[in-house]
Amino acid sequence: MAVAVHTPSDRAVVVTREFAAPRGLVFAAWTKPALLRRWYGAQGWDLV
């Protein structure tokens, strides 16, 4: 996974990542709550 970070202004941070996964799966992981819960945050933490 490649990561790039830049600050286009003093109030913005842009993080760009490249994943070795199909585009549709990455999008689903960010937009479907059931998938997001599986990878975002530590075990035992609530995601709201």
C-alpha positions as a printed Julia matrix, in Angstrom:
48×3 Matrix{Float64}:
   0.0    0.0    0.0
   1.47   3.32  -1.05
   0.66   6.42   1.02
   1.17  10.09   0.16
   0.32  13.06   2.39
   0.37  16.72   1.43
  -1.05  19.94   2.84
  -2.55  22.13   0.1
  -3.36  24.85   2.65
  -2.99  25.57   6.35
  -6.46  24.05   6.98
  -6.39  20.96   4.79
  -4.6   17.64   4.78
  -4.92  15.25   1.86
  -4.01  11.59   2.34
  -3.81   9.41  -0.77
  -3.47   5.63  -0.58
  -3.19   2.93  -3.19
  -4.6   -0.46  -2.22
  -3.85  -3.82  -3.83
  -7.57  -4.55  -4.16
 -10.32  -4.06  -6.71
 -11.68  -0.49  -6.79
 -15.24  -1.66  -6.05
 -14.16  -3.54  -2.93
 -12.23  -0.55  -1.57
 -15.24   1.71  -2.21
 -17.57  -0.77  -0.49
 -15.25  -0.97   2.52
 -15.62   2.82   2.97
 -19.35   3.07   2.26
 -21.0   -0.02   3.75
 -21.25   0.09   7.56
 -20.94  -3.69   7.97
 -17.64  -3.73   6.05
 -16.34  -0.55   7.68
 -16.82  -2.07  11.15
 -14.66  -5.05  10.16
 -11.48  -3.05   9.59
 -11.87   0.45  11.06
 -11.05   0.72  14.76
  -9.96  -1.73  17.4
 -11.84  -4.8   18.59
 -14.33  -3.84  21.3
 -14.69  -0.21  20.16
 -18.01   1.12  18.94
 -18.2    2.7   15.51
 -20.91   5.37  15.36
